[in-house]
Each structure stands twice: as C-alpha cells, then as structure tokens.
Amino acid sequence: MAIDRDLMTLYVLEDKTFKVYTYSLDGAKKAAAFGGSDHEKLGQYRRPKGMAVNPFGEIFLCDTEIRCVDRFTAEGQFGGRWGGVAFDRCEKAAASGEGILYLLDQK
C-alpha cells in the first residue's frame, strides 16, 4: 500500500492478481487497475512486494522473483524497469520528499 497525498490517492496491491488498485482517500475507486500476474510482460509480476510513490506522482513496485523495480505514472502507465543482477530480492521501497527512491534488498 502507498499514498500520494498530493493526488489524494491510495494505491493498494492485491496479493492474488498482483494488480494495483487506486482509491481516493475517502475510499471511492478512482481508476482501472494496473499490473497483473502475466510476468512475461513488462509491468506484470511474479511476486510483488514493496511499493512507493514519489512526490512527482510516480509509483515504484518491487518484485522479488523477477528481481526488478518497475516505474509507473500516476495513471498506471508503465514507465520503465530496473533489474537483473543489480537486485537479489528487492522487498521494500520508500521515496523521500525530494524524490529519492530507497530500496531494501537482500543483497
């Protein structure tokens, strides 16, 4: 789960379908879900864990099995992936007020 206070949006990762659902802070569903479990495609997951939102509205999601971090726009559009040998098992993500992304990895 992650919160974007500027956009007044709550992002919730569903642990069975691996989709991210967006809600307003009063609980109303805001937009279609993004992500999913077809891990052969970019922006899809096998074992997603950590999620963070930076002050620019970008969402970052870690996957421990694919060993990657994906970036999405506030609207859920896939924006890029970092991964490979750089990560062992990235489990947590946090973003500072300045937009610095912090990742907790088992390496």
Coordinates of N, CA, C and O in Angstrom, one line a residue:
M1 N 0.8 -1.2 0.0 CA 0.0 0.0 0.0 C 0.9 1.2 0.0 O 1.9 1.2 0.6
A2 N 0.5 2.3 -0.7 CA 1.2 3.5 -0.8 C 0.2 4.7 -0.9 O -0.9 4.5 -1.5
I3 N 0.6 5.8 -0.5 CA -0.3 7.0 -0.5 C 0.4 8.2 -1.2 O 1.5 8.4 -1.0
D4 N -0.3 8.8 -2.1 CA 0.1 10.0 -2.8 C -0.8 11.1 -2.2 O -2.0 11.3 -2.6
R5 N -0.3 11.9 -1.3 CA -1.1 12.9 -0.6 C -1.4 14.1 -1.5 O -2.5 14.6 -1.4
D6 N -0.6 14.4 -2.4 CA -0.9 15.5 -3.4 C -2.0 15.1 -4.3 O -2.9 16.0 -4.5
L7 N -2.1 13.9 -4.8 CA -3.2 13.5 -5.6 C -4.3 12.9 -4.9 O -5.3 12.5 -5.4
M8 N -4.2 12.8 -3.5 CA -5.2 12.3 -2.6 C -5.6 10.9 -3.1 O -6.8 10.5 -3.3
T9 N -4.6 10.0 -3.3 CA -4.8 8.7 -3.9 C -4.1 7.6 -3.0 O -3.0 7.8 -2.6
L10 N -4.8 6.5 -2.8 CA -4.3 5.4 -2.1 C -4.1 4.3 -3.2 O -5.0 4.0 -4.0
Y11 N -2.9 3.7 -3.2 CA -2.6 2.6 -4.1 C -2.5 1.3 -3.3 O -1.8 1.2 -2.3
V12 N -3.3 0.3 -3.7 CA -3.3 -1.0 -3.0 C -3.0 -2.1 -3.9 O -3.5 -2.3 -5.0
L13 N -2.0 -2.9 -3.5 CA -1.5 -4.1 -4.3 C -2.3 -5.3 -3.8 O -2.2 -5.7 -2.6
E14 N -3.1 -5.9 -4.7 CA -3.9 -7.1 -4.4 C -3.0 -8.3 -4.5 O -2.3 -8.5 -5.5
D15 N -2.9 -9.1 -3.5 CA -1.9 -10.2 -3.4 C -2.2 -11.5 -4.2 O -1.4 -12.4 -4.2
K16 N -3.4 -11.5 -4.8 CA -3.7 -12.7 -5.6 C -3.5 -12.5 -7.1 O -3.0 -13.3 -7.9
T17 N -4.0 -11.3 -7.6 CA -3.9 -11.0 -9.0 C -2.7 -10.1 -9.3 O -2.4 -9.9 -10.5
F18 N -2.0 -9.6 -8.3 CA -0.9 -8.7 -8.4 C -1.2 -7.4 -9.2 O -0.4 -6.8 -9.8
K19 N -2.5 -7.0 -9.1 CA -2.9 -5.7 -9.7 C -2.9 -4.6 -8.6 O -3.1 -4.9 -7.4
V20 N -2.6 -3.4 -9.1 CA -2.6 -2.2 -8.2 C -3.9 -1.5 -8.4 O -4.2 -1.1 -9.6
Y21 N -4.7 -1.3 -7.4 CA -6.0 -0.6 -7.5 C -5.8 0.8 -6.9 O -5.0 0.9 -5.9
T22 N -6.5 1.8 -7.4 CA -6.4 3.1 -6.9 C -7.7 3.6 -6.3 O -8.8 3.3 -6.9
Y23 N -7.6 4.3 -5.2 CA -8.8 4.8 -4.5 C -8.5 6.2 -4.0 O -7.4 6.6 -3.8
S24 N -9.6 7.0 -4.0 CA -9.4 8.3 -3.3 C -9.3 8.0 -1.8 O -9.7 6.9 -1.3
L25 N -8.9 9.0 -1.1 CA -8.7 8.8 0.3 C -10.0 8.6 1.1 O -10.0 8.2 2.2
D26 N -11.1 8.9 0.5 CA -12.4 8.7 1.1 C -12.9 7.3 0.8 O -14.0 6.9 1.2
G27 N -12.1 6.5 0.0 CA -12.5 5.1 -0.3 C -13.1 4.8 -1.6 O -13.4 3.7 -2.0
A28 N -13.4 5.8 -2.4 CA -14.0 5.6 -3.7 C -12.9 5.1 -4.7 O -11.8 5.7 -4.7
K29 N -13.3 4.2 -5.5 CA -12.4 3.7 -6.6 C -12.2 4.8 -7.6 O -13.1 5.4 -8.0
K30 N -10.9 5.0 -8.0 CA -10.6 6.1 -8.9 C -10.4 5.7 -10.3 O -10.8 6.4 -11.2
A31 N -9.7 4.6 -10.6 CA -9.4 4.3 -12.0 C -9.2 2.8 -12.1 O -9.3 2.1 -11.1
A32 N -9.1 2.4 -13.3 CA -8.8 1.0 -13.6 C -7.5 0.5 -13.0 O -6.6 1.3 -12.8
A33 N -7.5 -0.8 -12.6 CA -6.2 -1.3 -12.0 C -5.1 -1.5 -13.1 O -5.4 -1.5 -14.3
F34 N -3.9 -1.6 -12.6 CA -2.8 -1.8 -13.5 C -1.9 -2.9 -12.8 O -2.0 -3.2 -11.7
G35 N -1.0 -3.4 -13.6 CA -0.2 -4.5 -13.2 C -0.8 -5.8 -13.6 O -1.6 -5.9 -14.5
G36 N -0.5 -6.9 -12.9 CA -1.1 -8.2 -13.1 C -0.1 -9.3 -13.0 O 1.1 -9.1 -12.6
S37 N -0.5 -10.5 -13.2 CA 0.4 -11.7 -12.9 C 1.0 -12.3 -14.2 O 1.6 -13.4 -14.1
D38 N 0.9 -11.7 -15.3 CA 1.5 -12.3 -16.5 C 2.9 -11.8 -16.6 O 3.3 -10.9 -17.3
H39 N 3.8 -12.5 -15.8 CA 5.2 -12.0 -15.5 C 6.1 -12.0 -16.8 O 7.2 -11.5 -16.7
E40 N 5.6 -12.5 -17.9 CA 6.4 -12.5 -19.1 C 6.3 -11.1 -19.8 O 7.1 -10.8 -20.7
K41 N 5.4 -10.2 -19.3 CA 5.2 -8.9 -19.9 C 5.7 -7.8 -18.9 O 5.6 -8.0 -17.7
L42 N 6.2 -6.7 -19.5 CA 6.7 -5.6 -18.7 C 5.5 -5.0 -17.9 O 4.4 -4.9 -18.5
G43 N 5.7 -4.7 -16.6 CA 4.6 -4.1 -15.8 C 3.7 -5.2 -15.2 O 2.7 -4.9 -14.6
Q44 N 4.1 -6.5 -15.3 CA 3.4 -7.6 -14.7 C 4.3 -8.3 -13.8 O 5.6 -8.2 -13.9
Y45 N 3.8 -9.1 -12.8 CA 4.6 -9.5 -11.7 C 4.5 -11.0 -11.4 O 3.6 -11.7 -11.8
R46 N 5.5 -11.5 -10.7 CA 5.5 -12.9 -10.2 C 5.4 -12.9 -8.7 O 4.7 -13.7 -8.1
R47 N 6.1 -12.0 -8.0 CA 6.0 -11.9 -6.5 C 6.3 -10.4 -6.1 O 7.3 -10.1 -5.6
P48 N 5.3 -9.6 -6.3 CA 5.5 -8.2 -6.0 C 5.5 -8.0 -4.5 O 4.7 -8.7 -3.8
K49 N 6.3 -7.1 -4.0 CA 6.4 -6.8 -2.5 C 6.2 -5.4 -2.2 O 5.2 -4.9 -1.7
G50 N 7.3 -4.6 -2.4 CA 7.3 -3.2 -1.9 C 6.8 -2.3 -3.0 O 6.9 -2.5 -4.2
M51 N 6.1 -1.2 -2.5 CA 5.6 -0.2 -3.3 C 5.8 1.2 -2.7 O 5.7 1.3 -1.5
A52 N 6.1 2.2 -3.5 CA 6.3 3.6 -3.0 C 5.8 4.6 -4.1 O 5.8 4.2 -5.3
V53 N 5.5 5.8 -3.6 CA 5.1 6.8 -4.5 C 6.0 8.0 -4.2 O 6.1 8.4 -3.1
N54 N 6.6 8.6 -5.3 CA 7.4 9.8 -5.0 C 6.6 11.1 -5.1 O 5.4 11.0 -5.5
P55 N 7.2 12.2 -4.8 CA 6.4 13.5 -4.8 C 6.0 13.9 -6.2 O 5.2 14.8 -6.3
F56 N 6.5 13.3 -7.2 CA 6.1 13.6 -8.6 C 4.9 12.7 -9.1 O 4.6 12.8 -10.3
G57 N 4.4 11.9 -8.2 CA 3.3 11.0 -8.6 C 3.7 9.7 -9.2 O 2.8 9.0 -9.7
E58 N 5.0 9.4 -9.3 CA 5.4 8.1 -9.9 C 5.3 7.0 -8.9 O 5.6 7.2 -7.7
I59 N 4.8 5.8 -9.3 CA 4.7 4.7 -8.5 C 5.8 3.7 -8.8 O 6.1 3.4 -10.0
F60 N 6.4 3.1 -7.8 CA 7.5 2.2 -7.9 C 7.1 0.9 -7.2 O 6.6 0.9 -6.1
L61 N 7.3 -0.2 -7.9 CA 6.9 -1.5 -7.4 C 8.0 -2.5 -7.5 O 8.6 -2.7 -8.6
C62 N 8.4 -3.2 -6.4 CA 9.4 -4.2 -6.4 C 8.9 -5.6 -6.6 O 7.8 -5.9 -6.1
D63 N 9.6 -6.4 -7.4 CA 9.2 -7.8 -7.5 C 10.4 -8.7 -7.1 O 11.5 -8.5 -7.6
T64 N 10.2 -9.6 -6.1 CA 11.3 -10.3 -5.5 C 11.8 -11.5 -6.4 O 12.9 -11.9 -6.4
E65 N 10.9 -12.0 -7.2 CA 11.3 -13.2 -8.1 C 11.8 -12.7 -9.4 O 12.8 -13.3 -9.9
I66 N 11.2 -11.7 -10.0 CA 11.7 -11.2 -11.3 C 13.0 -10.4 -11.0 O 13.8 -10.2 -11.9
R67 N 13.2 -9.9 -9.8 CA 14.3 -9.1 -9.4 C 14.4 -7.8 -10.1 O 15.3 -7.5 -10.8
C68 N 13.3 -7.1 -10.0 CA 13.2 -5.8 -10.7 C 12.4 -4.8 -9.8 O 11.8 -5.1 -8.9
V69 N 12.5 -3.5 -10.3 CA 11.7 -2.4 -9.8 C 11.1 -1.8 -11.0 O 11.8 -1.4 -12.0
D70 N 9.8 -1.7 -11.1 CA 9.1 -1.0 -12.2 C 8.6 0.4 -11.8 O 8.2 0.6 -10.6
R71 N 8.5 1.3 -12.7 CA 8.0 2.6 -12.5 C 6.8 2.8 -13.4 O 6.7 2.4 -14.5
F72 N 5.8 3.4 -12.7 CA 4.5 3.7 -13.4 C 4.2 5.2 -13.2 O 4.6 5.8 -12.2
T73 N 3.4 5.8 -14.1 CA 2.9 7.1 -13.9 C 1.7 7.0 -12.9 O 1.2 5.9 -12.6
A74 N 1.2 8.2 -12.5 CA 0.1 8.2 -11.5 C -1.1 7.6 -12.1 O -2.0 7.1 -11.4
E75 N -1.2 7.6 -13.5 CA -2.4 7.0 -14.2 C -2.2 5.5 -14.4 O -3.1 4.8 -15.0
G76 N -1.0 4.9 -14.0 CA -0.8 3.5 -14.1 C -0.1 3.1 -15.4 O -0.1 1.9 -15.7
Q77 N 0.4 4.0 -16.2 CA 1.1 3.7 -17.4 C 2.5 3.2 -17.1 O 3.2 3.9 -16.3
F78 N 3.0 2.1 -17.7 CA 4.3 1.6 -17.4 C 5.3 2.6 -17.9 O 5.2 3.1 -19.0
G79 N 6.4 2.8 -17.1 CA 7.4 3.9 -17.4 C 8.8 3.4 -17.5 O 9.7 4.1 -17.8
G80 N 9.0 2.1 -17.1 CA 10.4 1.6 -17.1 C 10.6 0.6 -16.1 O 9.9 0.4 -15.1
R81 N 11.7 -0.2 -16.3 CA 12.1 -1.3 -15.4 C 13.6 -1.2 -15.1 O 14.4 -1.1 -16.0
W82 N 14.0 -1.4 -13.8 CA 15.4 -1.7 -13.4 C 15.4 -3.1 -12.9 O 14.6 -3.5 -12.2
G83 N 16.5 -3.8 -13.2 CA 16.6 -5.1 -12.6 C 17.8 -5.9 -13.1 O 18.8 -5.3 -13.5
G84 N 17.7 -7.2 -13.0 CA 18.8 -8.0 -13.4 C 19.7 -8.3 -12.2 O 19.3 -8.4 -11.1
V85 N 21.0 -8.3 -12.5 CA 22.0 -8.6 -11.4 C 22.1 -7.5 -10.3 O 22.7 -7.8 -9.3
A86 N 21.5 -6.4 -10.6 CA 21.6 -5.3 -9.6 C 20.8 -5.6 -8.3 O 21.2 -5.1 -7.2
F87 N 19.8 -6.5 -8.4 CA 19.0 -6.8 -7.3 C 19.1 -8.3 -7.0 O 19.2 -9.1 -7.9
D88 N 19.0 -8.6 -5.7 CA 18.8 -10.0 -5.3 C 17.4 -10.3 -5.1 O 16.7 -11.0 -5.8
R89 N 16.8 -9.7 -4.1 CA 15.4 -9.8 -3.8 C 14.9 -8.5 -3.2 O 14.8 -8.3 -2.0
C90 N 14.5 -7.6 -4.0 CA 14.1 -6.2 -3.6 C 12.7 -6.4 -2.9 O 11.8 -6.9 -3.6
E91 N 12.6 -6.0 -1.6 CA 11.4 -6.3 -0.9 C 10.6 -5.0 -0.5 O 9.4 -5.1 -0.3
K92 N 11.3 -3.9 -0.3 CA 10.6 -2.7 0.2 C 11.1 -1.5 -0.6 O 12.2 -1.5 -1.1
A93 N 10.2 -0.6 -0.7 CA 10.5 0.7 -1.4 C 10.0 1.8 -0.6 O 8.9 1.7 0.0
A94 N 10.7 3.0 -0.6 CA 10.2 4.2 0.0 C 10.8 5.4 -0.8 O 11.9 5.3 -1.4
A95 N 10.1 6.5 -0.8 CA 10.5 7.7 -1.5 C 10.6 8.8 -0.6 O 9.7 9.0 0.3
S96 N 11.6 9.6 -0.7 CA 11.8 10.8 0.2 C 11.0 12.0 -0.4 O 10.5 11.9 -1.6
G97 N 10.8 13.0 0.3 CA 10.1 14.2 -0.1 C 10.9 14.9 -1.3 O 10.3 15.7 -2.0
E98 N 12.1 14.6 -1.5 CA 12.9 15.1 -2.6 C 12.9 14.2 -3.8 O 13.5 14.6 -4.8
G99 N 12.2 13.1 -3.7 CA 12.1 12.2 -4.8 C 13.2 11.1 -4.9 O 13.2 10.4 -5.9
I100 N 14.0 11.0 -3.9 CA 15.0 9.9 -3.8 C 14.3 8.6 -3.5 O 13.5 8.5 -2.5
L101 N 14.6 7.6 -4.3 CA 14.0 6.2 -4.1 C 14.9 5.4 -3.2 O 16.1 5.3 -3.6
Y102 N 14.4 4.8 -2.2 CA 15.2 3.9 -1.3 C 14.6 2.5 -1.5 O 13.4 2.3 -1.4
L103 N 15.5 1.5 -1.6 CA 15.1 0.1 -1.8 C 15.8 -0.8 -0.8 O 17.0 -0.6 -0.5
L104 N 15.0 -1.7 -0.3 CA 15.6 -2.7 0.7 C 15.7 -4.0 -0.1 O 14.7 -4.5 -0.6
D105 N 16.9 -4.5 -0.2 CA 17.3 -5.7 -1.0 C 18.0 -6.6 -0.1 O 18.7 -6.2 0.9
Q106 N 17.9 -7.9 -0.4 CA 18.6 -8.9 0.5 C 20.1 -9.0 0.2 O 20.8 -9.7 1.0
K107 N 20.5 -8.4 -0.8 CA 22.0 -8.4 -1.1 C 22.8 -7.6 -0.1 O 22.4 -6.6 0.3

